[in-house]
XYZ file of C-alpha atoms in Angstrom:
392
model
C 7.167 -9.156 17.117
C 5.103 -11.071 14.554
C 1.354 -11.706 14.951
C -0.110 -15.193 14.844
C -0.232 -16.680 11.333
C -3.865 -16.695 10.218
C -3.401 -19.825 8.078
C -2.336 -22.041 11.000
C -5.019 -24.326 12.495
C -6.263 -23.469 15.977
C -5.693 -26.023 18.690
C -7.400 -26.852 21.953
C -5.365 -27.987 24.947
C -6.519 -30.258 27.746
C -5.648 -28.522 31.018
C -5.267 -29.244 34.721
C -5.695 -26.296 37.096
C -3.671 -26.474 40.309
C -4.295 -23.874 43.062
C -7.296 -23.050 40.903
C -9.014 -20.525 43.185
C -12.337 -19.609 41.582
C -11.192 -20.607 38.108
C -10.066 -17.299 36.609
C -7.298 -18.903 34.566
C -9.486 -21.741 33.376
C -12.457 -19.478 32.624
C -10.226 -17.362 30.394
C -8.623 -20.371 28.730
C -12.060 -21.845 28.020
C -12.990 -18.693 26.098
C -10.195 -19.598 23.680
C -11.470 -23.168 23.342
C -9.301 -25.023 25.852
C -10.809 -27.760 28.036
C -10.326 -28.222 31.791
C -9.906 -31.819 32.965
C -9.079 -31.227 36.635
C -9.275 -28.604 39.360
C -7.141 -28.825 42.489
C -8.080 -26.343 45.231
C -8.135 -26.548 49.024
C -10.310 -23.561 49.982
C -13.913 -24.701 50.675
C -15.435 -21.473 49.369
C -13.458 -21.662 46.136
C -14.433 -25.314 45.738
C -18.088 -24.322 46.056
C -17.605 -21.819 43.224
C -15.817 -24.362 41.027
C -18.543 -26.943 41.600
C -21.209 -24.439 40.564
C -19.423 -22.778 37.642
C -17.673 -25.806 36.146
C -20.116 -28.697 36.638
C -18.758 -32.092 35.748
C -15.058 -31.211 36.014
C -13.126 -33.452 38.427
C -12.052 -31.698 41.636
C -9.328 -32.564 44.152
C -8.907 -30.715 47.452
C -5.160 -30.881 48.235
C -2.246 -30.722 45.805
C -0.075 -32.564 48.326
C -2.248 -35.682 48.034
C -2.748 -35.497 44.276
C -0.851 -38.547 43.045
C -0.866 -37.810 39.332
C -2.396 -35.663 36.616
C -5.172 -36.981 34.379
C -4.102 -38.729 31.187
C -3.881 -36.526 28.147
C -3.246 -33.271 30.046
C -1.247 -30.920 27.819
C -1.239 -27.759 29.931
C -0.751 -27.486 33.699
C -1.773 -24.149 35.215
C -0.817 -23.045 38.715
C -1.522 -19.723 40.382
C 0.405 -20.964 43.406
C -0.049 -19.162 46.751
C 1.641 -15.768 46.868
C 1.400 -15.022 50.598
C 5.074 -15.774 51.206
C 6.120 -13.802 48.121
C 3.861 -10.749 48.324
C 5.231 -7.444 49.579
C 2.072 -7.216 51.672
C 2.539 -10.705 53.095
C 5.165 -12.501 55.153
C 7.890 -12.292 52.478
C 9.189 -15.661 53.646
C 10.222 -16.463 50.099
C 9.955 -19.571 47.994
C 10.676 -21.743 51.031
C 7.602 -20.392 52.849
C 5.022 -22.936 53.917
C 2.480 -21.724 51.331
C 4.459 -20.476 48.330
C 6.795 -23.456 48.693
C 3.871 -25.538 47.458
C 5.057 -24.762 43.925
C 7.311 -27.767 44.532
C 4.200 -29.924 44.228
C 3.782 -28.632 40.680
C 7.295 -29.804 39.867
C 6.602 -33.203 41.440
C 3.563 -33.691 39.245
C 5.106 -32.516 35.966
C 8.209 -34.615 36.581
C 5.923 -37.662 36.645
C 3.672 -36.407 33.830
C 5.777 -34.362 31.416
C 3.047 -32.037 30.211
C 4.009 -30.101 27.063
C 3.101 -26.754 28.697
C 3.178 -25.296 32.219
C 1.676 -21.885 33.034
C 2.520 -20.265 36.386
C 1.129 -17.003 37.819
C 2.261 -14.912 40.772
C 3.030 -11.420 42.080
C 5.824 -9.273 40.558
C 7.488 -8.971 43.981
C 8.606 -12.559 43.403
C 11.279 -11.131 41.085
C 12.743 -8.963 43.867
C 12.377 -11.046 47.014
C 15.730 -12.295 48.310
C 17.332 -10.778 45.210
C 15.138 -12.831 42.940
C 15.839 -16.217 44.509
C 12.221 -17.397 44.158
C 12.157 -16.893 40.402
C 15.641 -18.354 40.024
C 14.583 -21.532 41.837
C 11.534 -21.859 39.589
C 13.251 -21.384 36.218
C 16.286 -23.460 37.234
C 13.989 -26.351 38.148
C 12.090 -26.008 34.875
C 15.366 -26.016 32.938
C 16.441 -29.162 34.800
C 13.167 -30.816 33.738
C 13.845 -29.961 30.112
C 11.580 -26.943 29.678
C 12.211 -23.698 27.843
C 10.516 -20.766 29.568
C 9.393 -17.189 29.118
C 7.753 -14.822 31.562
C 6.202 -11.400 31.438
C 4.574 -8.910 33.783
C 1.076 -8.178 32.466
C -1.240 -5.348 33.576
C -4.993 -5.981 33.726
C -5.600 -2.448 32.410
C -4.337 -3.603 29.001
C -7.617 -5.446 28.511
C -9.984 -2.544 29.114
C -10.630 -3.161 32.820
C -10.078 -0.215 35.222
C -7.908 -2.150 37.692
C -4.166 -1.477 37.951
C -3.124 -5.066 38.543
C 0.262 -6.457 37.548
C 1.012 -10.169 37.668
C 3.857 -12.349 36.404
C 2.850 -15.052 33.936
C 5.467 -17.691 33.191
C 4.958 -20.218 30.412
C 7.262 -23.209 30.031
C 7.267 -25.722 27.191
C 9.118 -28.929 26.449
C 8.327 -28.940 22.741
C 7.681 -25.378 21.524
C 8.862 -21.799 21.901
C 6.979 -20.217 24.857
C 7.997 -16.780 23.594
C 5.608 -17.298 20.670
C 2.775 -17.167 23.200
C 3.740 -14.697 25.911
C 6.014 -12.215 24.147
C 4.730 -11.713 20.595
C 2.046 -9.085 21.341
C 3.083 -5.651 22.577
C 0.997 -2.475 22.400
C 3.301 -0.432 24.656
C 2.319 1.181 27.951
C 0.136 4.327 27.889
C 2.295 7.419 27.775
C 0.291 9.386 30.333
C -2.472 9.050 32.910
C -6.002 10.309 32.120
C -6.556 13.969 32.931
C -9.601 16.004 33.915
C -12.314 14.954 36.370
C -11.482 11.305 37.011
C -11.964 8.869 39.862
C -9.091 7.863 42.150
C -8.833 4.413 43.696
C -6.764 3.863 46.844
C -6.487 1.773 49.986
C -7.853 3.659 52.974
C -6.040 1.302 55.397
C -2.717 2.818 54.263
C -1.424 6.358 53.892
C 1.952 6.932 55.612
C 4.840 5.369 53.679
C 3.011 3.655 50.858
C -0.375 3.718 49.209
C -2.175 1.402 46.842
C -3.156 4.043 44.290
C -4.589 4.281 40.779
C -5.863 7.063 38.545
C -9.233 6.298 36.910
C -8.866 2.722 38.166
C -8.758 0.773 41.400
C -5.438 -0.454 42.738
C -4.762 -4.186 42.764
C -7.688 -5.959 44.385
C -6.424 -8.088 47.267
C -7.743 -10.814 49.496
C -7.475 -8.969 52.803
C -5.807 -6.131 54.664
C -2.980 -5.983 57.155
C -5.596 -5.876 59.917
C -7.208 -9.100 58.755
C -10.520 -7.878 57.326
C -11.993 -7.859 53.812
C -10.334 -4.928 52.122
C -12.162 -3.248 49.253
C -10.412 -0.117 48.032
C -11.909 3.331 48.420
C -12.873 5.315 45.338
C -13.064 9.103 45.224
C -15.567 9.780 42.438
C -15.478 12.958 40.303
C -18.619 14.071 42.169
C -16.639 14.159 45.431
C -18.343 11.080 46.874
C -15.946 8.715 48.650
C -17.206 5.146 48.391
C -16.329 1.457 48.570
C -17.323 -0.684 45.565
C -19.692 -3.605 45.780
C -18.101 -7.074 45.581
C -20.080 -7.696 42.378
C -18.315 -4.796 40.673
C -14.992 -6.147 41.909
C -15.833 -9.479 40.294
C -16.393 -7.559 37.063
C -13.065 -5.759 37.545
C -11.509 -9.239 37.453
C -13.341 -10.124 34.257
C -15.987 -12.355 35.871
C -19.716 -11.929 35.574
C -21.309 -10.388 38.652
C -22.061 -12.884 41.438
C -19.499 -15.368 40.085
C -18.350 -16.063 43.660
C -21.817 -16.097 45.227
C -21.770 -19.913 45.658
C -19.008 -19.356 48.241
C -21.608 -17.846 50.591
C -22.694 -21.387 51.399
C -19.362 -21.615 53.257
C -18.675 -18.033 54.401
C -20.524 -14.734 53.944
C -17.257 -12.740 54.100
C -15.103 -15.030 51.992
C -16.005 -13.598 48.595
C -13.657 -10.618 48.911
C -10.684 -12.886 49.488
C -11.599 -15.113 46.559
C -11.968 -12.164 44.209
C -8.731 -10.555 45.357
C -6.752 -13.770 44.893
C -8.197 -14.573 41.467
C -6.537 -14.350 38.068
C -8.099 -11.772 35.749
C -10.176 -13.698 33.221
C -9.376 -11.408 30.286
C -5.626 -11.830 30.769
C -6.047 -15.608 30.813
C -8.211 -15.413 27.677
C -5.443 -13.550 25.840
C -2.918 -16.227 26.840
C -5.426 -18.867 25.756
C -5.743 -17.267 22.319
C -1.967 -17.251 21.879
C -1.763 -20.896 22.988
C -4.440 -21.755 20.422
C -2.632 -19.852 17.680
C 0.993 -18.922 18.528
C 2.921 -16.239 16.674
C 6.596 -15.948 15.771
C 8.929 -14.162 18.174
C 11.709 -11.855 16.992
C 14.494 -11.673 19.600
C 16.659 -9.162 17.735
C 16.463 -6.549 20.534
C 16.952 -8.986 23.428
C 20.159 -9.051 25.471
C 21.809 -11.722 27.645
C 20.884 -11.686 31.326
C 24.067 -12.083 33.411
C 23.843 -14.235 36.517
C 23.207 -12.199 39.650
C 21.569 -9.263 37.848
C 18.026 -8.177 38.836
C 15.232 -9.892 36.961
C 13.718 -7.689 34.220
C 10.004 -7.287 33.606
C 10.106 -9.873 30.849
C 12.643 -12.586 30.049
C 13.121 -15.995 28.491
C 15.601 -18.794 28.675
C 16.630 -22.420 28.758
C 19.673 -24.440 29.749
C 21.568 -22.618 26.996
C 21.111 -19.131 28.480
C 18.804 -16.428 29.787
C 17.790 -13.191 28.073
C 15.899 -9.992 28.882
C 12.971 -9.235 26.559
C 11.985 -5.722 25.522
C 8.194 -5.887 25.864
C 5.812 -3.859 28.015
C 3.117 -4.966 30.471
C 0.500 -4.120 27.823
C 0.184 -6.882 25.202
C -2.899 -5.036 23.973
C -4.429 -1.669 24.725
C -8.193 -2.072 24.609
C -10.491 0.919 25.168
C -11.154 1.339 28.869
C -14.444 2.514 30.398
C -13.856 5.280 32.981
C -14.019 3.807 36.480
C -16.962 5.975 37.562
C -19.004 4.678 34.599
C -17.839 1.064 35.031
C -19.399 0.687 38.493
C -22.961 -0.640 38.275
C -23.934 -1.697 41.775
C -24.801 0.354 44.880
C -21.717 1.769 46.563
C -21.176 2.104 50.303
C -19.874 5.459 51.603
C -16.536 5.190 53.390
C -17.352 5.574 57.090
C -16.398 8.628 59.114
C -14.041 6.531 61.229
C -12.253 5.034 58.221
C -12.047 8.415 56.495
C -10.676 10.148 59.595
C -8.038 7.447 60.043
C -6.881 7.736 56.459
C -6.818 11.541 56.605
C -4.763 11.514 59.791
C -2.163 9.210 58.249
C -2.135 11.095 54.949
C -1.728 14.523 56.590
C 1.165 13.409 58.781
C 2.890 11.282 56.137
C 5.136 12.364 53.292
C 3.060 11.064 50.386
C 1.997 13.499 47.689
C -1.547 13.628 46.358
C -3.169 15.408 43.387
C -4.212 19.004 44.107
C -7.537 19.124 45.931
C -7.652 15.384 46.663
C -7.309 15.621 50.446
C -9.701 18.574 50.526
C -12.381 16.421 48.897
C -11.705 13.651 51.390
C -12.058 16.220 54.197
C -15.417 17.369 52.841
C -16.593 13.759 52.677
C -15.632 13.372 56.346
C -17.636 16.484 57.247
C -20.707 15.134 55.421
C -20.428 11.780 57.148
C -20.146 13.439 60.568
C -23.146 15.627 59.819
C -25.173 12.555 58.854
C -24.126 10.816 62.064
C -25.122 13.830 64.132
C -28.493 14.053 62.387
C -29.108 10.358 62.981
C -28.365 10.732 66.697
């Protein structure tokens, strides 16, 4: 893998953001000097954020009624809905009523052959229906004359204590997309932090699976299986069991605190969903830097990807063939602030009811936890019950 040539001139691309959410992709791209010409987003709360944070940029509220892209657009971005692809969602697949909206992206780029297309979604897309969703996407791009490359990228690579993996797929009609997405590789950390660290987990789970992270929060998400805003729980080294403030979760996504506050004009509870569905700004900024100044990709270690085989964590291809790439989810490995030190805003203790429910599921399930973890959770429950009794 060869770094970007320092003698090459930087470039700035004119972009159109489809399924823009609160502008995580575009905020990151703008850090690298790229310009946003259009936002397309249907959620009223997200539109309120875009109006406040990107004044003057044209907005459209429904991709299905967007007739064409603005003239001069060179990069189309689309974090298309993942509800039908997510393991936590309906898993209806690419034909689902929401994730199937990626077809609108193809409609628009078929009419306006933008030089670059950047798609983002959940890694489960590679597994669902034996990878049919991803196959449909890359086959369509190949039919439209694009070369493509994709890679799973972890937010932790950029110094943020959130274990969040997302697939980023870049397609290009004119250039080598590998020179953007695949040239940087720092390699995954060899081991988890040790000693007194914080643990992030989802207290709504605890029997067969558990969103879990060491010295980080698990992937922030828009809601829980029971339909409520779902911040993770964090067991701090002190033994306190808390839920983070939404402003810290914005920071965990690379935004400034209160980035989504304009959404409160629409819904007081909607900010959690917007933050959970967003693209991490720092990841987008890295992609933006590579788009501004691509490198040179060395495919010496890559191997052909036979039809019908599972999708790897990184790959590239065109009409001529498809290949697995040997890169990790860590393009960089920036220093990471310990989670307990990262949190700035007041934290809410996990309630006795929520703690008791999690403990009950965890004690009867088969999941394994670090030594002493459940004992600390038990002590937190005792403290919460004592406080309740004193209040009564």
